[in-house]
Short mmCIF file of C-alpha atoms in Angstrom, two decimals:
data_model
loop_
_atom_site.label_atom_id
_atom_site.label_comp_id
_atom_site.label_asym_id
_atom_site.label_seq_id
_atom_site.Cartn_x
_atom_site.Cartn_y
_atom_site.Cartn_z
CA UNK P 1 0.00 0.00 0.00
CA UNK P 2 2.87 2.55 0.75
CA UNK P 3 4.59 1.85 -2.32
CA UNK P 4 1.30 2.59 -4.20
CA UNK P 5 1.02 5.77 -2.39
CA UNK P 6 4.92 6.93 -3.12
CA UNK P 7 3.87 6.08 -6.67
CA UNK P 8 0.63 8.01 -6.75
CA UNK P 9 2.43 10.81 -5.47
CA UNK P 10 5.46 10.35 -7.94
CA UNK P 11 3.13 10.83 -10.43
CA UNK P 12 1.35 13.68 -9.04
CA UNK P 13 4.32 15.40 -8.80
CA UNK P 14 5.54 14.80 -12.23
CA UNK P 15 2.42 15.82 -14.02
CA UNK P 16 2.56 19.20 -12.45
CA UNK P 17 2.81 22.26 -13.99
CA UNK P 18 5.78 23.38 -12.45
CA UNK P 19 7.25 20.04 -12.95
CA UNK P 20 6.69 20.05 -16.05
CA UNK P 21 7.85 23.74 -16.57
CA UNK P 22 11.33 22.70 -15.12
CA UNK P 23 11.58 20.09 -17.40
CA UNK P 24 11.11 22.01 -20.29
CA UNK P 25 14.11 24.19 -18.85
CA UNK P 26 16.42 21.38 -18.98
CA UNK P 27 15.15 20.69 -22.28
CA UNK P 28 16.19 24.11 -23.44
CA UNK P 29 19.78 23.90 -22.05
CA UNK P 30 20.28 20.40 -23.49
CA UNK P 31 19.11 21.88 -27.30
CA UNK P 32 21.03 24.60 -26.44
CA UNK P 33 23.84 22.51 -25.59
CA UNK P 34 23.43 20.42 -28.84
CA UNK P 35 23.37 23.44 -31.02
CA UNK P 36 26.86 24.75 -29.54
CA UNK P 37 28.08 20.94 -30.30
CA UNK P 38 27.62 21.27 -33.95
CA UNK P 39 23.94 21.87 -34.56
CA UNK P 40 23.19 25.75 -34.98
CA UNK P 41 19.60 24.71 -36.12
CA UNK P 42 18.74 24.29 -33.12
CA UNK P 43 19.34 27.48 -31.53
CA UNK P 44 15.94 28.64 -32.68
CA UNK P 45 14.21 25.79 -30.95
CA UNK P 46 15.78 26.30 -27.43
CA UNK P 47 14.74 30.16 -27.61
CA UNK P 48 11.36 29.06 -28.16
CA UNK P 49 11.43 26.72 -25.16
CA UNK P 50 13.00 29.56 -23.18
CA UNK P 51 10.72 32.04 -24.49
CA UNK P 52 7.92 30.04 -22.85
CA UNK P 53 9.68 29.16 -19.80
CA UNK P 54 10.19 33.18 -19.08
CA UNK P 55 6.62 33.86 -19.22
CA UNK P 56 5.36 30.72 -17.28
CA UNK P 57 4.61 31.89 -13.26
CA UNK P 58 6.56 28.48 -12.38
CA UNK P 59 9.99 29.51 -13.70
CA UNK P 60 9.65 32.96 -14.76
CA UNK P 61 11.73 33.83 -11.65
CA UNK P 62 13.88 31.37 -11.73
CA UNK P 63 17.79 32.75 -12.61
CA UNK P 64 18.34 29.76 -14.52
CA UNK P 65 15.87 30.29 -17.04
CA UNK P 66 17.17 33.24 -17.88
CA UNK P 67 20.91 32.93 -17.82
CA UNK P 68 20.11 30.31 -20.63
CA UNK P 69 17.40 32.64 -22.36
CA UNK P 70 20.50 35.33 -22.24
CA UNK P 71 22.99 32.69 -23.82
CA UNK P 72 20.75 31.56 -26.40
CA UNK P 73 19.98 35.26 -27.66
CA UNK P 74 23.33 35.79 -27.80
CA UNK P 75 24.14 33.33 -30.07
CA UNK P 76 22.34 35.18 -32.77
CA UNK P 77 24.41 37.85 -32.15
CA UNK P 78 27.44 36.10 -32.20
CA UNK P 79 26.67 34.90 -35.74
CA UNK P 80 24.81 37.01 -37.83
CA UNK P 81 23.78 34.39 -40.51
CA UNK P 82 21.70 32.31 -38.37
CA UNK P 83 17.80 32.86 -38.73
CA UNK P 84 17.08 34.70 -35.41
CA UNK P 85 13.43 34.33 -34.19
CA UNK P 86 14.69 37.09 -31.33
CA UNK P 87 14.28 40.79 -31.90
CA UNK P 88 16.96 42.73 -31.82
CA UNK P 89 19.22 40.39 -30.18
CA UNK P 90 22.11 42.05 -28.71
CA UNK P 91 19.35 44.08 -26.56
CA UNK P 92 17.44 40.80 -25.79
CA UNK P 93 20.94 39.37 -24.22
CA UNK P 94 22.06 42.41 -22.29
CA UNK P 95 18.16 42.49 -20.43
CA UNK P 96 18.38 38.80 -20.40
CA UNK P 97 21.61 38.99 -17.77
CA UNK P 98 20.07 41.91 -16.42
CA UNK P 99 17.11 40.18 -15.12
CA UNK P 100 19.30 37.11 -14.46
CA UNK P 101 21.36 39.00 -11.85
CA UNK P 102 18.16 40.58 -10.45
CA UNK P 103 16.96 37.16 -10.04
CA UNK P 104 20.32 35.67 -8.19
CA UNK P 105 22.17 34.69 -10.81
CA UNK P 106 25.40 36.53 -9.56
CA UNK P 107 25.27 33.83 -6.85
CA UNK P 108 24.84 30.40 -8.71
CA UNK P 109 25.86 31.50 -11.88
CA UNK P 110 28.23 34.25 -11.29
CA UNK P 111 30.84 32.42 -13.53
CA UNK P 112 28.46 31.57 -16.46
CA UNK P 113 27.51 35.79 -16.11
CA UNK P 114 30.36 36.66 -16.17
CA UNK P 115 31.94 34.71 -18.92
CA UNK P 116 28.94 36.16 -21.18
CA UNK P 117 29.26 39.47 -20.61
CA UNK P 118 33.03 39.79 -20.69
CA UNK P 119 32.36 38.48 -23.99
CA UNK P 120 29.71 40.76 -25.22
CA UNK P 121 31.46 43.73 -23.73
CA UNK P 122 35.26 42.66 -25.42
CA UNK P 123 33.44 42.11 -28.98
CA UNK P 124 31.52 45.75 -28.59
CA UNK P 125 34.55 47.64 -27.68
CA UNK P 126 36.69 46.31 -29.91
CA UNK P 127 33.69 47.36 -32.71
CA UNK P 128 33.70 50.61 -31.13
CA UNK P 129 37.31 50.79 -31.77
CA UNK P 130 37.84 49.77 -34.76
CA UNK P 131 34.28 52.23 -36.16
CA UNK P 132 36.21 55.21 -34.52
CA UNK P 133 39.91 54.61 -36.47
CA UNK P 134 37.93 53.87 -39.93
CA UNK P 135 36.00 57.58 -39.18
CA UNK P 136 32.44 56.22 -38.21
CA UNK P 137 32.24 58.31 -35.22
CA UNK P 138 28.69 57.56 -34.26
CA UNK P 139 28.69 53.91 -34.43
CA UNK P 140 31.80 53.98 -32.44
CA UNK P 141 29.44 55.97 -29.63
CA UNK P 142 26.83 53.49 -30.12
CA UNK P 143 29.41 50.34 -29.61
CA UNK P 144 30.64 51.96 -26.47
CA UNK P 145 26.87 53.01 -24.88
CA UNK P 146 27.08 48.78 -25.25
CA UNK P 147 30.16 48.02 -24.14
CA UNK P 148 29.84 50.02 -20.46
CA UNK P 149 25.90 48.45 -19.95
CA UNK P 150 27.99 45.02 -20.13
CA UNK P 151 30.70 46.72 -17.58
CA UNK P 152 27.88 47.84 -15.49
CA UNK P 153 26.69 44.64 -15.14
CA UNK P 154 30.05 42.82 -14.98
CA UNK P 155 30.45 44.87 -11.56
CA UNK P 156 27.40 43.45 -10.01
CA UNK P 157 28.72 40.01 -10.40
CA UNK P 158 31.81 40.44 -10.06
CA UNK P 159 35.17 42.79 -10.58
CA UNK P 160 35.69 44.66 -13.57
CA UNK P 161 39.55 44.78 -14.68
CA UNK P 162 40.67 49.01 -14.75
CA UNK P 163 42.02 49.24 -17.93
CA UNK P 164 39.27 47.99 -19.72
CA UNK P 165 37.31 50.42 -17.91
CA UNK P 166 39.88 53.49 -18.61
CA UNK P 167 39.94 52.70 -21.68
CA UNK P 168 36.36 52.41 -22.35
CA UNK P 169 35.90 56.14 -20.82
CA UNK P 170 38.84 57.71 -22.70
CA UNK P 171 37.39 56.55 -26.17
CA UNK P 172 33.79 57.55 -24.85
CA UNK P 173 34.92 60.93 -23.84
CA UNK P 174 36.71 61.32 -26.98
CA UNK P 175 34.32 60.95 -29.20
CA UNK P 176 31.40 61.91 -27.25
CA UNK P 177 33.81 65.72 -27.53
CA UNK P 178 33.94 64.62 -31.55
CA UNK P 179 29.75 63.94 -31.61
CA UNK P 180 29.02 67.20 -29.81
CA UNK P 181 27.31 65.49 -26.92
CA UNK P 182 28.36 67.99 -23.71
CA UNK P 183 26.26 66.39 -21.24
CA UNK P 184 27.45 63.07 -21.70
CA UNK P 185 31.14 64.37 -22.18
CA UNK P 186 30.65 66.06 -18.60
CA UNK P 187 29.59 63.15 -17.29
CA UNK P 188 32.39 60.99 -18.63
CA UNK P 189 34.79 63.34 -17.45
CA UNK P 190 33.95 62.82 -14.21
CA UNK P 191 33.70 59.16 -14.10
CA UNK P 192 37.20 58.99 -15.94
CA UNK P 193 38.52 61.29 -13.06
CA UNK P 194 36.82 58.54 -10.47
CA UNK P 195 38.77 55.88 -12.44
CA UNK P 196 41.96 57.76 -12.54
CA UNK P 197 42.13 58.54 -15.80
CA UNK P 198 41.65 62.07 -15.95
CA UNK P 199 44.54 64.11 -17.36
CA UNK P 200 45.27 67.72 -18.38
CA UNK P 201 44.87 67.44 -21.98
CA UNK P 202 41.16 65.68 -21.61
CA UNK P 203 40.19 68.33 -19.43
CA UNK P 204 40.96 70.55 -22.05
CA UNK P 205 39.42 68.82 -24.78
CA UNK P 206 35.93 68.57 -22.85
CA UNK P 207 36.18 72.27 -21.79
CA UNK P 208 37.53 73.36 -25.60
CA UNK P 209 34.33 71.48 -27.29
CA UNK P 210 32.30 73.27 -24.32
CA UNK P 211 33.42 76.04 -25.47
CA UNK P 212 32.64 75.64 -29.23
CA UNK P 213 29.18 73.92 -28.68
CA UNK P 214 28.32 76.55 -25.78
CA UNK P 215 30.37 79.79 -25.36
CA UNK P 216 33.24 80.83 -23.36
CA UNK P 217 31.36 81.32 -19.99
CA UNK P 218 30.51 77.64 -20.54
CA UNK P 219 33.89 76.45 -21.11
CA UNK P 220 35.10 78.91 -18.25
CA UNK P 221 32.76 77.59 -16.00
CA UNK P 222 33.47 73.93 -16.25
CA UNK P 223 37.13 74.47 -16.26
CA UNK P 224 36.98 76.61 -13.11
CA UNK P 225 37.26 73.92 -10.18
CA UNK P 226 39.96 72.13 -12.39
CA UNK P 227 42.13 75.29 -12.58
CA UNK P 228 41.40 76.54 -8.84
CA UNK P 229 42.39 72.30 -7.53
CA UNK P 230 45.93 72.46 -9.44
CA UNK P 231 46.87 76.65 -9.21
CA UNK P 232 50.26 74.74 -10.16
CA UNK P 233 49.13 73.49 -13.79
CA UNK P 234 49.62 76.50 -15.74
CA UNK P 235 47.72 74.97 -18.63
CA UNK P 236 44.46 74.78 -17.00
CA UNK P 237 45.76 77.94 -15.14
CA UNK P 238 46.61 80.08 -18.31
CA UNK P 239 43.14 79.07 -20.25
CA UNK P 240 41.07 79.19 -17.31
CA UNK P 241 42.15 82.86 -16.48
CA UNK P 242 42.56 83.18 -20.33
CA UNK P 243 38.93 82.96 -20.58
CA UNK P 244 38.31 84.84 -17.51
CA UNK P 245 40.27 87.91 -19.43
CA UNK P 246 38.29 87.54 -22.40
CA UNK P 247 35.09 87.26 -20.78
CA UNK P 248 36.41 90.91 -19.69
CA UNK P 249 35.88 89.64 -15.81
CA UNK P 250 39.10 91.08 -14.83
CA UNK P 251 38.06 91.40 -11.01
CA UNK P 252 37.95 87.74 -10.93
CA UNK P 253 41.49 87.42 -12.65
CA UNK P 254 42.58 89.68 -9.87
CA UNK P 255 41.60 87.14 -7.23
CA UNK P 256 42.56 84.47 -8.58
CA UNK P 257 45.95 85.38 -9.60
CA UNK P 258 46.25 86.99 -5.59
CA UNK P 259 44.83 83.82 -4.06
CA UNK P 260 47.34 81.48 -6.20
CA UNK P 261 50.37 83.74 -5.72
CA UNK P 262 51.98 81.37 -3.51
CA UNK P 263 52.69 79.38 -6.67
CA UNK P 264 54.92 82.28 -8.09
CA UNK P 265 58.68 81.14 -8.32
CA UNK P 266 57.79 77.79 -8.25
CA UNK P 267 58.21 76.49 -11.85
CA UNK P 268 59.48 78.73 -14.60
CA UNK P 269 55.30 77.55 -16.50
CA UNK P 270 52.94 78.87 -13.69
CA UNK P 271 55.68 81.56 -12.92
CA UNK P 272 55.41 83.13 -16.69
CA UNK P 273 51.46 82.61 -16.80
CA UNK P 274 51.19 84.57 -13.61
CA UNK P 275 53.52 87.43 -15.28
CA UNK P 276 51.75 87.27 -18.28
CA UNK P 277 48.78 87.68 -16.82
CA UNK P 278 49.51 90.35 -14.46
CA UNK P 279 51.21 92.09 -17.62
CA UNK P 280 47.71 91.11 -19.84
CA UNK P 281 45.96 93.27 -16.65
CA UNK P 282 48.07 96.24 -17.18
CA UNK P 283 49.67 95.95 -13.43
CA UNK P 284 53.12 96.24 -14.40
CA UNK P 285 54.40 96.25 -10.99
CA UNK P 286 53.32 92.70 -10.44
CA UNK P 287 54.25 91.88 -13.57
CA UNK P 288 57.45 92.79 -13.19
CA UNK P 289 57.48 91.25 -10.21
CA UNK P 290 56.79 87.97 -11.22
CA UNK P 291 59.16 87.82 -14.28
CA UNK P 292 62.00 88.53 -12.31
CA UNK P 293 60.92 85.64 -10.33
CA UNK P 294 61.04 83.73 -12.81
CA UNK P 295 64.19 84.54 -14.11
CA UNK P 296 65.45 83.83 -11.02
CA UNK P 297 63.69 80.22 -11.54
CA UNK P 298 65.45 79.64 -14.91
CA UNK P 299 67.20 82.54 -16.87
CA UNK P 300 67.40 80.95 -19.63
CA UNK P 301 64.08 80.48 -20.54
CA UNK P 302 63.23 81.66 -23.86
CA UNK P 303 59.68 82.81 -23.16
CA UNK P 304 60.65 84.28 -19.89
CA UNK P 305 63.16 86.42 -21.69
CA UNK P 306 61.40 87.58 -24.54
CA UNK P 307 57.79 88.23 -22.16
CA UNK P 308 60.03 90.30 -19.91
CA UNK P 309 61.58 92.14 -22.44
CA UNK P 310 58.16 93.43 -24.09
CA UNK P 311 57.04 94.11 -20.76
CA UNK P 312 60.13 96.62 -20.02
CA UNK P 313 59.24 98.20 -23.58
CA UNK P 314 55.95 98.52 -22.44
CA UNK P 315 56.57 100.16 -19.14
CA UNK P 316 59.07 102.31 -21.02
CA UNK P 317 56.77 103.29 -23.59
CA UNK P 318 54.31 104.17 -20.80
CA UNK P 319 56.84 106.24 -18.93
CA UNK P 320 57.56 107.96 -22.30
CA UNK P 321 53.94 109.28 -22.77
CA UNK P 322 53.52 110.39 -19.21
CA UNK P 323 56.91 112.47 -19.51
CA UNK P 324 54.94 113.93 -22.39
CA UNK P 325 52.61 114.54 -20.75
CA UNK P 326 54.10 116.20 -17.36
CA UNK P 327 54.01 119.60 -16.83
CA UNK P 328 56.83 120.43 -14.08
CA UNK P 329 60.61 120.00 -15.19
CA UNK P 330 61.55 117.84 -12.06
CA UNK P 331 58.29 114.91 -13.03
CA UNK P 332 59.31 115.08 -16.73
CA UNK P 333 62.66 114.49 -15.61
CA UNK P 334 62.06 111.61 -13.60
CA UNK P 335 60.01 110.23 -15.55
CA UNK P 336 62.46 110.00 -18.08
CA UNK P 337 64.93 108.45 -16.51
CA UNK P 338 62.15 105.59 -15.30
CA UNK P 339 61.36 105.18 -19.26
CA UNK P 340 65.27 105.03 -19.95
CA UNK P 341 65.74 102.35 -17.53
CA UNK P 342 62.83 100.27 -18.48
CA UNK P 343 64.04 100.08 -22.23
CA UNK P 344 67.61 99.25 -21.65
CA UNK P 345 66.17 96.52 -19.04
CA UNK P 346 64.20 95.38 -22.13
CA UNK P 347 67.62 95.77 -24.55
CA UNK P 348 69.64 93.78 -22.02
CA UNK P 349 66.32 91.07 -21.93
CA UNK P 350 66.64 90.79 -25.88
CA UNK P 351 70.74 90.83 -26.04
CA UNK P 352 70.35 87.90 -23.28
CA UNK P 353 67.63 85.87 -25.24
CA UNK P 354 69.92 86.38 -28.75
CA UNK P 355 72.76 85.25 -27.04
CA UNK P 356 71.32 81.90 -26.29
CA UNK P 357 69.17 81.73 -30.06
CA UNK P 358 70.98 84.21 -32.33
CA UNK P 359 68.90 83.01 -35.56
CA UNK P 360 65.54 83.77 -34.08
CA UNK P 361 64.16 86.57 -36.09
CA UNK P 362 61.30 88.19 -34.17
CA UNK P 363 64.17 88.84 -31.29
CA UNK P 364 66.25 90.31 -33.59
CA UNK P 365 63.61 92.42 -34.99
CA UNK P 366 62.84 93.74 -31.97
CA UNK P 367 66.50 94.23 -30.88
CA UNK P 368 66.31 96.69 -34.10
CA UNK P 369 63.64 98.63 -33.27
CA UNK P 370 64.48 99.39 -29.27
CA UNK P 371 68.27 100.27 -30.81
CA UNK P 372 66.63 103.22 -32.90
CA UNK P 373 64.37 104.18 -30.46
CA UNK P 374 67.37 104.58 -27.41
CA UNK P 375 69.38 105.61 -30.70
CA UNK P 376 72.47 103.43 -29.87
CA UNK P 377 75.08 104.97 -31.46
CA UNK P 378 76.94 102.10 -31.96
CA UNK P 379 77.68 101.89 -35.38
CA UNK P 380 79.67 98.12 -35.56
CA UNK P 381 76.66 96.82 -33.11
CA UNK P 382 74.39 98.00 -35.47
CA UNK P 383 75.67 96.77 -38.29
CA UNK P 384 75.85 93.50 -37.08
CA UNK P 385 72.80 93.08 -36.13
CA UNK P 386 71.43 93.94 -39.53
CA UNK P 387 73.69 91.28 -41.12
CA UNK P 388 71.62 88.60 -38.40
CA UNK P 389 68.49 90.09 -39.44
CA UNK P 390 69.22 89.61 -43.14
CA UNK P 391 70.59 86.23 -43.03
CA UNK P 392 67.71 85.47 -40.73
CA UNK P 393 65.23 86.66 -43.47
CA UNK P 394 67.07 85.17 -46.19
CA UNK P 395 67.01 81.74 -44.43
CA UNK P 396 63.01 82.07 -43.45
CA UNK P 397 62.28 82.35 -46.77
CA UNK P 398 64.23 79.67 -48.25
CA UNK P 399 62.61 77.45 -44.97
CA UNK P 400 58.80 78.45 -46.60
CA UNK P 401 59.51 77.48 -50.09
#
């Protein structure tokens, strides 16, 4: 009598819905199975069993049934000349592990998970790549908006390696700058700087296609917490107040030069930007100020030399027209004197910077012009110097043919 009852209920049991659900299930994964061995026919067959099981109350929730459901659609993706009974497959997969992971999946299956979508995410990035270096900019963007919903995923289950991600972000941010697409640039940025990735030069690129897509006080306003967190970059420094000058705000480049001055002598970069910018102001004092500084940081510096020396011209020139314009003897006279100073401190600037480059033409130029206007009478000097500006010419010219 027992063993009629066990038998009864054996049978019970196996004509049950969900018993019969499940067994569909394994079904699926031993077509599926079968198809991988050899016989792609038979993808479309275990879809359809999936496709059923996914719906049915009995194993709808069940992780399994979809972590074969997102296999199976993948297959179709995989190879593109099988008949595919799934619609739009790629996006079929990627919900597929999705709702397999919601489901538990990352526990029993976190292996099988992440095998699949390491392998969806390598193929679309390396699409993504390749669209970008043969020009097709927006499929690229499209390949990568696939590969980082796989990387999203990949972290629920598991541990995404860094330099897929970097990379990922880099290309994303570059062309997302190329495609126009701020927002998402913005946003990129700022994950990349999470990762670690986040350099100089792509700041600049996402605040340079700011600033063509939305206008200087755009640009100036994204860059602004970049430049005021590294007063020592004089890149992001020099465009950020750059901007700031041309937005006419020069209060603000006032501040922000005074708050940052601590980074004056430092390096001969932030150094010049600082004189520079004080000179770009008009405040010669600080300007002068901060070149000699920076000649003090590295005298031979090229740019140091040849930014002081216009700056000595100018406040020599400046003196000039106030003597000209001073009434009383004694002011004129002083005056004068200051503008005399300020030129040969500009001469000496341009002898120094010759010295060290005697070919470079604009220097030499300029040489020429403060000689006649302190009217240096020396003749030889003179002469000599118009031989270098000659054969300087003379070369230039050959150089642009």
């Amino acid at each position: 009598m027992r063993w009629l009852i066990l038998l009864g209920t054996a049978t019970l049991f196996a004509g049950s819905p969900a018993y019969a659900q499940a067994k569909k299930v394994e079904k699926a994964e031993k077509t599926l199975a079968k198809a991988k061995a050899g016989k792609p026919g038979l993808y479309a067959k275990a879809w359809d069993m999936l496709a059923d099981a996914k719906e049915d109350p009995e194993t709808r929730d069940d992780a399994k049934t979809w972590v074969l459901l997102a296999e199976t659609a993948y297959q179709f993706v995989a190879d593109p000349s099988l008949s595919s009974p799934v619609p739009e497959p790629w996006g079929v997969t990627w919900k597929a592990w999705d709702t397999a992971i919601g489901k538990g999946a990352g526990d029993q299956y976190a292996e099988r998970a992440l095998e699949g979508l390491a392998t969806m995410e390598a193929t679309a990035s390396n699409q993504a790549t390749n669209a970008y270096e043969a020009g097709r900019v927006k499929e690229a963007w499209d390949e990568l908006q696939r590969a980082m919903r796989c990387q999203q995923l990949i972290r629920q289950v598991g541990t995404l390696d860094p330099a897929r991600e970097l990379a990922s972000l880099k290309l994303a941010l570059v062309v997302a700058t190329e495609l126009g697409k701020l927002d998402e640039a913005r946003e990129l940025h700022e994950s990349l700087g999470k990762a670690g990735g986040a350099r100089t030069g792509t700041t600049l690129a996402v605040a340079r296609a700011i600033e063509d897509g939305e206008g200087v006080e755009a640009a100036a306003t994204f860059l602004k917490p970049f430049a005021e967190a590294s007063p020592d970059d004089a890149t992001l420094f020099e465009t950020y107040a750059g901007w700031l000058l041309e937005l006419k705000r020069d209060d603000d480049v006032r501040a922000l030069l005074t708050k940052h001055a601590d980074q004056i002598g430092k390096a001969p970069a932030i150094t010049l930007v600082h004189a520079q910018t004080w000179a770009a102001l008009r405040d010669f004092p600080k300007a002068t100020e901060a070149y000699e500084q920076a000649l003090k940081v590295d005298g031979r510096n090229q740019d140091v030399l040849r930014g002081f020396a216009d700056l000595s011209l100018a406040v020599g020139r400046d003196y000039g027209k106030q003597a000209a314009e001073a009434n009383a003897f004694k002011e004129r006279k002083s005056l004068r004197q200051k503008r005399d100073e300020a030129l040969m401190k500009g001469m000496t600037l341009l002898q120094t910077s010759r010295e060290l480059e005697p070919g470079h033409l604009p220097t030499l130029e300029r040489l020429h012009e403060v000689y006649e206007e302190v009217e240096l009478d020396d003749a030889e000097e003179i002469a000599a110097l118009e031989q270098a500006i000659d054969a300087a010419r003379e070369k230039a010219a050959k150089e642009a043919k």
